[in-house]
mmCIF file of C-alpha atoms in Angstrom:
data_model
loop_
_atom_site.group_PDB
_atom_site.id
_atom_site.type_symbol
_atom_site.label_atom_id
_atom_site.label_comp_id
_atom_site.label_asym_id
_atom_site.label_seq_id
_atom_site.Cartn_x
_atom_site.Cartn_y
_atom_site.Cartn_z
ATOM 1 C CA UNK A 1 -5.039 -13.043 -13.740
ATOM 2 C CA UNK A 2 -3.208 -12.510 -10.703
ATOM 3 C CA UNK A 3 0.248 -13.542 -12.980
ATOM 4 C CA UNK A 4 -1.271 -10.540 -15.082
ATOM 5 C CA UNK A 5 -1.734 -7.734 -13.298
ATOM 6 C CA UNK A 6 2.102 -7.946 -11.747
ATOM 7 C CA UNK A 7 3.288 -8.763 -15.319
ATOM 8 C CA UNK A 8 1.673 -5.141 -16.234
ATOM 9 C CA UNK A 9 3.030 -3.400 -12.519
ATOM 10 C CA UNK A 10 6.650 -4.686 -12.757
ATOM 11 C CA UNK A 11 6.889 -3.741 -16.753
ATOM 12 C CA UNK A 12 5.884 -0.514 -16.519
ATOM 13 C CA UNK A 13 8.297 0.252 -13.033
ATOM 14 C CA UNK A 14 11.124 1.987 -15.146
ATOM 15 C CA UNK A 15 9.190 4.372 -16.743
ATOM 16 C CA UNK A 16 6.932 4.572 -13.494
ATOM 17 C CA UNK A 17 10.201 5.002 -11.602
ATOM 18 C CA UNK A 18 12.093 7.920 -13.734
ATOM 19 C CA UNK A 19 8.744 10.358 -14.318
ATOM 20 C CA UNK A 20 9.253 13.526 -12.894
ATOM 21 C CA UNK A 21 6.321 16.797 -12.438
ATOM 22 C CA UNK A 22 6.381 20.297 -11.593
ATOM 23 C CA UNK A 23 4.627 21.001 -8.315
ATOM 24 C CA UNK A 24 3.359 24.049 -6.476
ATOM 25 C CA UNK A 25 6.321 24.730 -4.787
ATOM 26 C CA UNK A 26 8.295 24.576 -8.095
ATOM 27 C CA UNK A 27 10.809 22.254 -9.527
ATOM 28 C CA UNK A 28 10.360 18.908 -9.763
ATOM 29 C CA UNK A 29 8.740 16.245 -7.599
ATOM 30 C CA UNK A 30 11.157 14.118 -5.899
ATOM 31 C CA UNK A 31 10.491 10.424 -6.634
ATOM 32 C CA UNK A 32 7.534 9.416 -8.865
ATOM 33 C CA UNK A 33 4.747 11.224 -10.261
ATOM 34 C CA UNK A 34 2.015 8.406 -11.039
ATOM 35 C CA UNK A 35 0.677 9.415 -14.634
ATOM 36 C CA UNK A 36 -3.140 9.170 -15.273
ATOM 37 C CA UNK A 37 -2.942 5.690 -17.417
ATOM 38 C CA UNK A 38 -1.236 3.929 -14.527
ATOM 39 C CA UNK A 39 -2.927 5.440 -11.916
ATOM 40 C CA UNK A 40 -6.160 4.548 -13.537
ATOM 41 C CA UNK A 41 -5.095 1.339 -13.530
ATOM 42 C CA UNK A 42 -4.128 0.978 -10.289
ATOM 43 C CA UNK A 43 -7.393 2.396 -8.944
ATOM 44 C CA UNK A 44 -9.257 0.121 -11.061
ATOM 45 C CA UNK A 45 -7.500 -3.155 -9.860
ATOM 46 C CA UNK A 46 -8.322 -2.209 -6.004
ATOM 47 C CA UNK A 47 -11.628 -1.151 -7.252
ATOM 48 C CA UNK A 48 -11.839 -4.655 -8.517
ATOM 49 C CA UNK A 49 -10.928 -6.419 -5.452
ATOM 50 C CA UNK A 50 -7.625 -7.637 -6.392
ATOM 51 C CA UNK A 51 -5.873 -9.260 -3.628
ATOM 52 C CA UNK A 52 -2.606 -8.264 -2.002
ATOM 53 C CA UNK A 53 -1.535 -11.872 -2.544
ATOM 54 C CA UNK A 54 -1.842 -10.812 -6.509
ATOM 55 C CA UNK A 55 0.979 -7.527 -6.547
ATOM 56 C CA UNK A 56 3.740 -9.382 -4.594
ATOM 57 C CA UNK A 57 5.297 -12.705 -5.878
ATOM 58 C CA UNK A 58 6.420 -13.572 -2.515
ATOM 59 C CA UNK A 59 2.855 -13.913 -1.492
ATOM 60 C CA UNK A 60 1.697 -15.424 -4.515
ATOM 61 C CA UNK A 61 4.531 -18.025 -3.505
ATOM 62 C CA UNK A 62 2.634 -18.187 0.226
ATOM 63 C CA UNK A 63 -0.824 -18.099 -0.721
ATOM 64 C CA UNK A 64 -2.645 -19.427 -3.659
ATOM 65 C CA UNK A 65 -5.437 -16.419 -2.775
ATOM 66 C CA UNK A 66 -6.466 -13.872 -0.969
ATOM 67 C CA UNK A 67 -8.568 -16.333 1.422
ATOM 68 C CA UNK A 68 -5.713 -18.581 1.874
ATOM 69 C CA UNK A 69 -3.714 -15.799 2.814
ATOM 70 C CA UNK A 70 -5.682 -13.872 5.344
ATOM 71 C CA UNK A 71 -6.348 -16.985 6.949
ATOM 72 C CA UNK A 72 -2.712 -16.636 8.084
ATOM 73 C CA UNK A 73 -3.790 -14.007 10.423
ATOM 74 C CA UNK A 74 -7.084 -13.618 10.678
ATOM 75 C CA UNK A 75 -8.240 -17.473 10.930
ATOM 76 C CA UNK A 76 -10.522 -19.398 9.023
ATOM 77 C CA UNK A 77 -13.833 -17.309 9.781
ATOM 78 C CA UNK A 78 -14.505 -13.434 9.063
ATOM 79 C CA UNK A 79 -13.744 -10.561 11.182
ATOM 80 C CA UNK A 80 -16.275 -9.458 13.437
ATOM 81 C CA UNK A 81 -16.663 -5.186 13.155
ATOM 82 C CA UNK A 82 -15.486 -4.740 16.791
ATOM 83 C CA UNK A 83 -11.951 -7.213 15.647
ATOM 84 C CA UNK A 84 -12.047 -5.064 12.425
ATOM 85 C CA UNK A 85 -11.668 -2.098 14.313
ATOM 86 C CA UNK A 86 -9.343 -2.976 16.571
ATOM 87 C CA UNK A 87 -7.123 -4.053 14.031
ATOM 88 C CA UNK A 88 -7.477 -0.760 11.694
ATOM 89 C CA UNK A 89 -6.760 1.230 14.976
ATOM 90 C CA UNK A 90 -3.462 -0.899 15.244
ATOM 91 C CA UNK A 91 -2.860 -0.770 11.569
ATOM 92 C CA UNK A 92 -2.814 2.902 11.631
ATOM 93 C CA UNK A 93 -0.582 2.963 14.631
ATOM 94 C CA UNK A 94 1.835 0.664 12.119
ATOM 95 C CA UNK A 95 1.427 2.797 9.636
ATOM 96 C CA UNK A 96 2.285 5.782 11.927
ATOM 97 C CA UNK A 97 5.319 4.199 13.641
ATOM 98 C CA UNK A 98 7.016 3.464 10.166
ATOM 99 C CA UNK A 99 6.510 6.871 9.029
ATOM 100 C CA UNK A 100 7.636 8.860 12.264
ATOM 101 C CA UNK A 101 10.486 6.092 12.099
ATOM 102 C CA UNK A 102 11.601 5.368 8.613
ATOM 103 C CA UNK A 103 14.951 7.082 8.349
ATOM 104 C CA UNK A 104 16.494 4.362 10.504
ATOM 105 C CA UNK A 105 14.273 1.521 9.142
ATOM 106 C CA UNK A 106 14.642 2.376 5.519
ATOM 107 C CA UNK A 107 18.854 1.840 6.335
ATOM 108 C CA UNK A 108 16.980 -2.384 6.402
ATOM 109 C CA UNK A 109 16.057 -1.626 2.904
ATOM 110 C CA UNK A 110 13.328 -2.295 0.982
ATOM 111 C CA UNK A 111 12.481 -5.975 3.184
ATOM 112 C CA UNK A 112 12.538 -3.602 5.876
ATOM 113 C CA UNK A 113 10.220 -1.428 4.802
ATOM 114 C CA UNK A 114 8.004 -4.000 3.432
ATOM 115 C CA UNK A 115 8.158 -5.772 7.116
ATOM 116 C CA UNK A 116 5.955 -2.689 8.277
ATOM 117 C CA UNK A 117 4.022 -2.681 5.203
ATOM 118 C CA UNK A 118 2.864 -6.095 6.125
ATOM 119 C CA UNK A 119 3.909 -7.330 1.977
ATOM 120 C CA UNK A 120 6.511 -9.053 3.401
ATOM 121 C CA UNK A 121 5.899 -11.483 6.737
ATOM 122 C CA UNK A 122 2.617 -11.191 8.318
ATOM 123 C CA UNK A 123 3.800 -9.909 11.924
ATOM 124 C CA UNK A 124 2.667 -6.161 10.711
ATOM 125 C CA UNK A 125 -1.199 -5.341 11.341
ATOM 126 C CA UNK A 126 -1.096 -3.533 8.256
ATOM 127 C CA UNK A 127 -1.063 -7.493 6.349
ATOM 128 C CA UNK A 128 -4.647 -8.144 5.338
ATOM 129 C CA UNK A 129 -5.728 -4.554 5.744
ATOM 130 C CA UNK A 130 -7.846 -5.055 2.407
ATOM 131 C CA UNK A 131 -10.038 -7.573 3.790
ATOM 132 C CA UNK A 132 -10.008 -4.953 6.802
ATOM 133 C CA UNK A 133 -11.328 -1.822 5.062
ATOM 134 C CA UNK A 134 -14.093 -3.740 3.138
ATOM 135 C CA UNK A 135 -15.159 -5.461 6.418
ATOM 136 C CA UNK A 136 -15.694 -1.504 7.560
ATOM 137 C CA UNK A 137 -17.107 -0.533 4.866
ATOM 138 C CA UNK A 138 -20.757 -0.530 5.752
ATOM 139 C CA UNK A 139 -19.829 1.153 9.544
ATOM 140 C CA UNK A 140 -19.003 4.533 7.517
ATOM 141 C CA UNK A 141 -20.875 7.405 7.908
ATOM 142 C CA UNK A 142 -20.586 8.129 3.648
ATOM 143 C CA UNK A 143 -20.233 4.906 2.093
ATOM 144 C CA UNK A 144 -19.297 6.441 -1.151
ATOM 145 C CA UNK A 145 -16.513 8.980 0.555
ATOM 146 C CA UNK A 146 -15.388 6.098 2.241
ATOM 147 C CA UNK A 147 -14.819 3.597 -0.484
ATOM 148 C CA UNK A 148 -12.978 6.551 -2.417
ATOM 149 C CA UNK A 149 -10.673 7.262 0.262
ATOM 150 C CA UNK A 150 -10.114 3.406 0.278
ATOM 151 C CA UNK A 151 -9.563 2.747 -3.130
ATOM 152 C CA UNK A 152 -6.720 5.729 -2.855
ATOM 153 C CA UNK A 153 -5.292 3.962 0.410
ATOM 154 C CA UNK A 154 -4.749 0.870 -1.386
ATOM 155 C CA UNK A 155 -3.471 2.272 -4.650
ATOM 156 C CA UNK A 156 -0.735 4.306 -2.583
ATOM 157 C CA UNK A 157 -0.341 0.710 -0.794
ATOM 158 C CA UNK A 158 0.885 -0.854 -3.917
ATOM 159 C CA UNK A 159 2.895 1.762 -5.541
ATOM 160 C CA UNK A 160 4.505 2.044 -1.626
ATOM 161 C CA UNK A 161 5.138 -1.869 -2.130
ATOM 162 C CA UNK A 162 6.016 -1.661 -5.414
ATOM 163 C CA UNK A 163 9.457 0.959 -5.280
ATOM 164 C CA UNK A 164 10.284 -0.767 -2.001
ATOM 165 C CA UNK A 165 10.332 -3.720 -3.838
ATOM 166 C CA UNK A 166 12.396 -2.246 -7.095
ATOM 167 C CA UNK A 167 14.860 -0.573 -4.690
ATOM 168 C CA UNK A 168 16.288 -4.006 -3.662
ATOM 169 C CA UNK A 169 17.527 -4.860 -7.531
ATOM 170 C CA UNK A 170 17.820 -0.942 -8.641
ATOM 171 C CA UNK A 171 22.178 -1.590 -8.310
ATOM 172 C CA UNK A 172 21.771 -4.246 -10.829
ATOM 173 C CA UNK A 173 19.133 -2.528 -13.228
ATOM 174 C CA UNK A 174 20.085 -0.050 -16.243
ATOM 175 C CA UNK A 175 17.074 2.053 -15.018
ATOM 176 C CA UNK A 176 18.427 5.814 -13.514
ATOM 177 C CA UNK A 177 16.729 5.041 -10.142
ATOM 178 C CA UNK A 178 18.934 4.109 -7.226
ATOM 179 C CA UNK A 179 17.914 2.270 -3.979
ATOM 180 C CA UNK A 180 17.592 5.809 -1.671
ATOM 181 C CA UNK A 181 15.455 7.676 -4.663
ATOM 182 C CA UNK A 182 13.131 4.663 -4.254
ATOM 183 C CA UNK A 183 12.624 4.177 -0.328
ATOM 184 C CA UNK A 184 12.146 7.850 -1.258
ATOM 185 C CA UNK A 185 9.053 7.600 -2.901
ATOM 186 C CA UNK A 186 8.144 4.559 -1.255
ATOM 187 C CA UNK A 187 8.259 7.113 1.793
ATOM 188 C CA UNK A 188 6.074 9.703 -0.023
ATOM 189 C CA UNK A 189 3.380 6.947 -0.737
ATOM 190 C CA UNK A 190 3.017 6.193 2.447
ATOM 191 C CA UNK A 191 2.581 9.290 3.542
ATOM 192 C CA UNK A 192 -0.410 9.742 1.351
ATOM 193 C CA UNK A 193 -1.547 6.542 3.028
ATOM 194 C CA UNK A 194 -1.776 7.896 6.338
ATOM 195 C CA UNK A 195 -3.368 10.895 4.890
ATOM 196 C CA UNK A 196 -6.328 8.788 3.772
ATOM 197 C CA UNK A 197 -6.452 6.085 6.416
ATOM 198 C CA UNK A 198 -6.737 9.638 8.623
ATOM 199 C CA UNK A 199 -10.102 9.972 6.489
ATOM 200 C CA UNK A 200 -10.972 6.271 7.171
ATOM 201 C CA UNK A 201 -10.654 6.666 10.796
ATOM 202 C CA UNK A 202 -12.890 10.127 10.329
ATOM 203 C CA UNK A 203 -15.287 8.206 8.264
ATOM 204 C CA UNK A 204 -15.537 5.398 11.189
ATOM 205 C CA UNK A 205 -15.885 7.965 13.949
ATOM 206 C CA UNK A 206 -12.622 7.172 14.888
#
């Protein structure tokens, strides 16, 4: 399954990759425009539980699961709510560090990126934030908002992963996309993660 679902992600990056939209401010988006089929998709995997382990070979390579693979960090038993916490407060920080930062760690390229994202190493607190959110899940004050805003957190998570990913190989592809126009959208995705892990943390009292 997991073999699946990154079969379907990695086919579909080109046209992904090229789509273009008008947007209020006119003209055309800059980067990607995620079209209703894929998004759907994406939204349903995350919905589904799908581990990070299953969108990035590398981790596949590390971890045979998602268990396997938290255990990395987070040890062999579950979080407790207060370590939870602690770590989503330090995963947004991560999050807010790479974004107030990412013109000079984007020049690292995509690894670089992916260092912060936490799909690439485990030294970022944003590895394992999955497990993270759903340990939070029943702490929030609209379980229903919440799981919304984290099923559109995660999906921005992979698509962020995903073009950071493609921009290390985009010299050698045929597709139009070149290494900058993807750490660009990789940039605008995870911008519209901290915009919903900034609902999370509203949703957690935080």
């Amino acid at each position: 399954m997991t073999g699946l679902l990154w079969l379907l992600l990695a086919t579909d990056s080109v046209s992904f990759q090229v789509q273009t939209r008008p947007w209020h401010g006119g003209g055309q988006r800059e980067g990607t425009s995620l079209s209703v089929t894929r998004r759907d998709f994406l939204v349903s995997a995350v919905a589904a539980e799908v581990s990070l382990a299953s969108f990035s070979p590398h981790l596949v390579a590390q971890a045979a699961d998602s268990t396997s693979s938290d255990a990395n960090v987070f040890g062999q038993n579950n979080l407790s709510v207060e370590d939870a916490r602690k770590r989503f407060q330090a995963a947004r920080n991560d999050l807010r560090y790479l974004l107030e930062n990412y013109a000079d760690i984007s020049k690292g390229g995509g690894d670089a990126v992916r260092n912060y994202l936490g799909t690439q190493g485990v030294k970022s607190n944003l590895f394992g934030i999955q497990k993270v959110l759903k340990i939070l899940r029943e702490e929030s004050e609209d379980i229903v908002e919440y799981t919304e805003a984290m099923d559109e957190f995660n999906a921005y998570y992979y698509q962020a992963e995903g073009a950071a990913y493609q921009s290390m190989f985009a010299e050698h592809s045929s597709a139009k996309s070149t290494p900058e126009s993807l750490l660009a959208t990789a940039k605008q995705d995870i911008a519209k993660m901290e915009k919903y892990m900034d609902i999370l943390a509203s949703q957690l009292g935080n």
